[in-house]
Amino acid sequence: MALAHVASMRSEDPYRKVGAAALDFDNRVIGTAYNGLAPGFNAPEGFWDDREARQKFMLHAEVNLCSLFRRGEAKLVATTTMPCTACMQTLCAYGIREIYYRDVYHSSDAPEIARLYGVRLERVDFTPFDGGPIPAAP
Ligand SMILES: [Zn+2]
């Protein structure tokens, strides 16, 4: 979840920053991703001002994450927000067995989808950085 949180900090979306991280079956990190625009696309002036207008263009963190591996390679995904219905379907298609999220997303059907497919979907608490600045090594 710490990796997902750090990934979320890279999102350019001023309204909602979502990050995600994937582990393989040996618990190695396969990748991290965040919500944003298609690779190589530079947003025109004013693009970030209208949340409603830009929503359909935003690629969700989970979709960007799944672009980093092939089906069956990842076992676990941590995401800062519960996957939306479409992302939950995508994660299931990629064979993800465990999904952990921090923030609840009420309009998502993810819990129902997880139950049907036997995917573990669990909320976890995560306090990003609670101890103030990290002192530099002497
Ligand atoms: Zn989504």
PDB file of C-alpha atoms and ligand atoms in Angstrom:
ATOM      1  CA  MET A   1       0.000   0.000   0.000  1.00  0.00           C
ATOM      2  CA  ALA A   2       2.956   2.292   0.603  1.00  0.00           C
ATOM      3  CA  LEU A   3       4.033   1.709  -2.999  1.00  0.00           C
ATOM      4  CA  ALA A   4       0.498   2.375  -4.240  1.00  0.00           C
ATOM      5  CA  HIS A   5       0.391   5.583  -2.220  1.00  0.00           C
ATOM      6  CA  VAL A   6       3.694   6.822  -3.612  1.00  0.00           C
ATOM      7  CA  ALA A   7       2.510   5.978  -7.149  1.00  0.00           C
ATOM      8  CA  SER A   8      -0.665   8.022  -6.550  1.00  0.00           C
ATOM      9  CA  MET A   9       1.470  11.089  -5.855  1.00  0.00           C
ATOM     10  CA  ARG A  10       2.557  11.041  -9.522  1.00  0.00           C
ATOM     11  CA  SER A  11      -0.994  11.494 -10.821  1.00  0.00           C
ATOM     12  CA  GLU A  12      -1.586  14.807 -12.562  1.00  0.00           C
ATOM     13  CA  ASP A  13      -5.293  14.710 -11.757  1.00  0.00           C
ATOM     14  CA  PRO A  14      -5.920  17.527  -9.289  1.00  0.00           C
ATOM     15  CA  TYR A  15      -9.203  16.021  -8.052  1.00  0.00           C
ATOM     16  CA  ARG A  16      -8.536  12.303  -7.578  1.00  0.00           C
ATOM     17  CA  LYS A  17      -5.122  10.690  -7.329  1.00  0.00           C
ATOM     18  CA  VAL A  18      -5.170   6.892  -7.357  1.00  0.00           C
ATOM     19  CA  GLY A  19      -2.132   4.644  -7.202  1.00  0.00           C
ATOM     20  CA  ALA A  20      -1.742   0.882  -7.513  1.00  0.00           C
ATOM     21  CA  ALA A  21       0.991  -1.725  -7.155  1.00  0.00           C
ATOM     22  CA  ALA A  22       1.150  -5.369  -8.230  1.00  0.00           C
ATOM     23  CA  LEU A  23       3.038  -8.329  -6.778  1.00  0.00           C
ATOM     24  CA  ASP A  24       3.775 -11.609  -8.521  1.00  0.00           C
ATOM     25  CA  PHE A  25       3.487 -15.091  -6.998  1.00  0.00           C
ATOM     26  CA  ASP A  26       6.926 -14.697  -5.357  1.00  0.00           C
ATOM     27  CA  ASN A  27       5.795 -11.390  -3.771  1.00  0.00           C
ATOM     28  CA  ARG A  28       8.072  -9.411  -6.045  1.00  0.00           C
ATOM     29  CA  VAL A  29       6.890  -6.005  -7.204  1.00  0.00           C
ATOM     30  CA  ILE A  30       5.889  -6.199 -10.873  1.00  0.00           C
ATOM     31  CA  GLY A  31       4.996  -2.567 -11.216  1.00  0.00           C
ATOM     32  CA  THR A  32       3.253   0.520  -9.958  1.00  0.00           C
ATOM     33  CA  ALA A  33       0.827   2.818 -11.770  1.00  0.00           C
ATOM     34  CA  TYR A  34      -1.503   5.755 -11.286  1.00  0.00           C
ATOM     35  CA  ASN A  35      -4.495   7.346 -13.002  1.00  0.00           C
ATOM     36  CA  GLY A  36      -3.621   9.549 -15.914  1.00  0.00           C
ATOM     37  CA  LEU A  37      -3.628  10.098 -19.635  1.00  0.00           C
ATOM     38  CA  ALA A  38      -2.432   7.716 -22.330  1.00  0.00           C
ATOM     39  CA  PRO A  39       1.371   7.503 -22.602  1.00  0.00           C
ATOM     40  CA  GLY A  40       2.878  10.284 -24.669  1.00  0.00           C
ATOM     41  CA  PHE A  41      -0.236  12.466 -24.648  1.00  0.00           C
ATOM     42  CA  ASN A  42       0.314  15.991 -23.461  1.00  0.00           C
ATOM     43  CA  ALA A  43      -2.790  17.650 -22.055  1.00  0.00           C
ATOM     44  CA  PRO A  44      -3.762  20.881 -23.806  1.00  0.00           C
ATOM     45  CA  GLU A  45      -4.181  24.134 -21.902  1.00  0.00           C
ATOM     46  CA  GLY A  46      -7.185  24.024 -19.567  1.00  0.00           C
ATOM     47  CA  PHE A  47      -7.573  20.248 -19.763  1.00  0.00           C
ATOM     48  CA  TRP A  48      -7.328  19.794 -15.995  1.00  0.00           C
ATOM     49  CA  ASP A  49      -9.850  22.530 -15.216  1.00  0.00           C
ATOM     50  CA  ASP A  50     -13.022  20.580 -16.088  1.00  0.00           C
ATOM     51  CA  ARG A  51     -13.342  17.364 -14.124  1.00  0.00           C
ATOM     52  CA  GLU A  52     -16.549  16.209 -15.840  1.00  0.00           C
ATOM     53  CA  ALA A  53     -15.165  16.756 -19.342  1.00  0.00           C
ATOM     54  CA  ARG A  54     -11.875  14.959 -18.746  1.00  0.00           C
ATOM     55  CA  GLN A  55     -13.238  11.925 -16.862  1.00  0.00           C
ATOM     56  CA  LYS A  56     -13.809   9.771 -19.930  1.00  0.00           C
ATOM     57  CA  PHE A  57     -10.205  10.281 -21.053  1.00  0.00           C
ATOM     58  CA  MET A  58      -8.587   9.314 -17.781  1.00  0.00           C
ATOM     59  CA  LEU A  59      -7.030   5.851 -17.677  1.00  0.00           C
ATOM     60  CA  HIS A  60      -7.557   4.369 -14.258  1.00  0.00           C
ATOM     61  CA  ALA A  61      -4.574   3.265 -12.180  1.00  0.00           C
ATOM     62  CA  GLU A  62      -5.603  -0.398 -12.323  1.00  0.00           C
ATOM     63  CA  VAL A  63      -5.834  -0.386 -16.124  1.00  0.00           C
ATOM     64  CA  ASN A  64      -2.428   1.274 -16.400  1.00  0.00           C
ATOM     65  CA  LEU A  65      -1.112  -1.296 -13.919  1.00  0.00           C
ATOM     66  CA  CYS A  66      -2.443  -4.242 -15.949  1.00  0.00           C
ATOM     67  CA  SER A  67      -0.629  -2.883 -19.018  1.00  0.00           C
ATOM     68  CA  LEU A  68       2.630  -3.798 -17.232  1.00  0.00           C
ATOM     69  CA  PHE A  69       2.126  -7.563 -17.072  1.00  0.00           C
ATOM     70  CA  ARG A  70       0.422 -10.492 -18.770  1.00  0.00           C
ATOM     71  CA  ARG A  71      -2.576 -12.436 -17.518  1.00  0.00           C
ATOM     72  CA  GLY A  72      -1.647 -14.822 -14.719  1.00  0.00           C
ATOM     73  CA  GLU A  73       1.631 -13.083 -13.826  1.00  0.00           C
ATOM     74  CA  ALA A  74       0.311 -11.006 -10.924  1.00  0.00           C
ATOM     75  CA  LYS A  75      -1.204 -12.422  -7.755  1.00  0.00           C
ATOM     76  CA  LEU A  76      -1.925  -9.349  -5.679  1.00  0.00           C
ATOM     77  CA  VAL A  77      -2.855  -5.739  -6.301  1.00  0.00           C
ATOM     78  CA  ALA A  78      -2.867  -2.939  -3.764  1.00  0.00           C
ATOM     79  CA  THR A  79      -4.749   0.176  -4.755  1.00  0.00           C
ATOM     80  CA  THR A  80      -5.368   3.387  -2.840  1.00  0.00           C
ATOM     81  CA  THR A  81      -9.076   3.378  -3.796  1.00  0.00           C
ATOM     82  CA  MET A  82     -11.414   0.413  -4.195  1.00  0.00           C
ATOM     83  CA  PRO A  83     -11.506  -0.523  -7.899  1.00  0.00           C
ATOM     84  CA  CYS A  84     -14.490   0.771  -9.871  1.00  0.00           C
ATOM     85  CA  THR A  85     -16.701  -1.841 -11.525  1.00  0.00           C
ATOM     86  CA  ALA A  86     -14.820  -1.752 -14.854  1.00  0.00           C
ATOM     87  CA  CYS A  87     -11.404  -1.989 -13.168  1.00  0.00           C
ATOM     88  CA  MET A  88     -12.586  -4.856 -10.978  1.00  0.00           C
ATOM     89  CA  GLN A  89     -13.644  -6.691 -14.131  1.00  0.00           C
ATOM     90  CA  THR A  90     -10.230  -5.974 -15.668  1.00  0.00           C
ATOM     91  CA  LEU A  91      -8.376  -7.234 -12.582  1.00  0.00           C
ATOM     92  CA  CYS A  92     -10.447 -10.429 -12.683  1.00  0.00           C
ATOM     93  CA  ALA A  93      -9.635 -10.872 -16.379  1.00  0.00           C
ATOM     94  CA  TYR A  94      -5.927 -10.629 -15.505  1.00  0.00           C
ATOM     95  CA  GLY A  95      -6.316 -13.362 -12.885  1.00  0.00           C
ATOM     96  CA  ILE A  96      -5.610 -11.247  -9.793  1.00  0.00           C
ATOM     97  CA  ARG A  97      -6.421 -13.284  -6.662  1.00  0.00           C
ATOM     98  CA  GLU A  98      -6.067 -10.685  -3.897  1.00  0.00           C
ATOM     99  CA  ILE A  99      -6.922  -6.994  -3.933  1.00  0.00           C
ATOM    100  CA  TYR A 100      -6.313  -4.619  -1.051  1.00  0.00           C
ATOM    101  CA  TYR A 101      -7.594  -1.053  -1.043  1.00  0.00           C
ATOM    102  CA  ARG A 102      -7.493   1.880   1.369  1.00  0.00           C
ATOM    103  CA  ASP A 103     -10.415   4.163   0.450  1.00  0.00           C
ATOM    104  CA  VAL A 104     -13.965   2.926  -0.081  1.00  0.00           C
ATOM    105  CA  TYR A 105     -15.620   3.710  -3.413  1.00  0.00           C
ATOM    106  CA  HIS A 106     -19.342   3.424  -2.795  1.00  0.00           C
ATOM    107  CA  SER A 107     -20.632   3.324  -6.351  1.00  0.00           C
ATOM    108  CA  SER A 108     -18.481   0.311  -7.244  1.00  0.00           C
ATOM    109  CA  ASP A 109     -19.779  -3.226  -7.722  1.00  0.00           C
ATOM    110  CA  ALA A 110     -16.318  -4.582  -6.845  1.00  0.00           C
ATOM    111  CA  PRO A 111     -17.443  -6.388  -3.643  1.00  0.00           C
ATOM    112  CA  GLU A 112     -20.167  -8.282  -5.511  1.00  0.00           C
ATOM    113  CA  ILE A 113     -17.807  -9.177  -8.377  1.00  0.00           C
ATOM    114  CA  ALA A 114     -15.142 -10.345  -5.910  1.00  0.00           C
ATOM    115  CA  ARG A 115     -17.646 -12.593  -4.128  1.00  0.00           C
ATOM    116  CA  LEU A 116     -18.804 -14.225  -7.352  1.00  0.00           C
ATOM    117  CA  TYR A 117     -15.292 -14.938  -8.630  1.00  0.00           C
ATOM    118  CA  GLY A 118     -13.809 -15.841  -5.243  1.00  0.00           C
ATOM    119  CA  VAL A 119     -11.318 -12.972  -5.273  1.00  0.00           C
ATOM    120  CA  ARG A 120     -10.141 -11.653  -1.932  1.00  0.00           C
ATOM    121  CA  LEU A 121     -11.077  -7.952  -1.679  1.00  0.00           C
ATOM    122  CA  GLU A 122     -10.123  -6.311   1.582  1.00  0.00           C
ATOM    123  CA  ARG A 123      -9.895  -2.826   2.993  1.00  0.00           C
ATOM    124  CA  VAL A 124      -6.673  -2.012   4.809  1.00  0.00           C
ATOM    125  CA  ASP A 125      -5.677   0.983   6.855  1.00  0.00           C
ATOM    126  CA  PHE A 126      -2.615   2.851   5.782  1.00  0.00           C
ATOM    127  CA  THR A 127      -1.159   6.004   7.255  1.00  0.00           C
ATOM    128  CA  PRO A 128       1.291   7.275   4.683  1.00  0.00           C
ATOM    129  CA  PHE A 129       4.014   9.074   6.546  1.00  0.00           C
ATOM    130  CA  ASP A 130       3.211   9.756  10.145  1.00  0.00           C
ATOM    131  CA  GLY A 131       6.584  10.541  11.613  1.00  0.00           C
ATOM    132  CA  GLY A 132       7.519  13.828   9.979  1.00  0.00           C
ATOM    133  CA  PRO A 133      10.661  14.252   7.919  1.00  0.00           C
ATOM    134  CA  ILE A 134      12.973  11.285   7.631  1.00  0.00           C
ATOM    135  CA  PRO A 135      16.408  12.310   8.914  1.00  0.00           C
ATOM    136  CA  ALA A 136      19.279  11.943   6.498  1.00  0.00           C
ATOM    137  CA  ALA A 137      21.859   9.332   7.365  1.00  0.00           C
ATOM    138  CA  PRO A 138      24.904  10.826   9.120  1.00  0.00           C
TER     139      PRO A 138
HETATM  140 ZN    ZN B   1     -11.464   2.134 -12.391  1.00  0.00          ZN
END
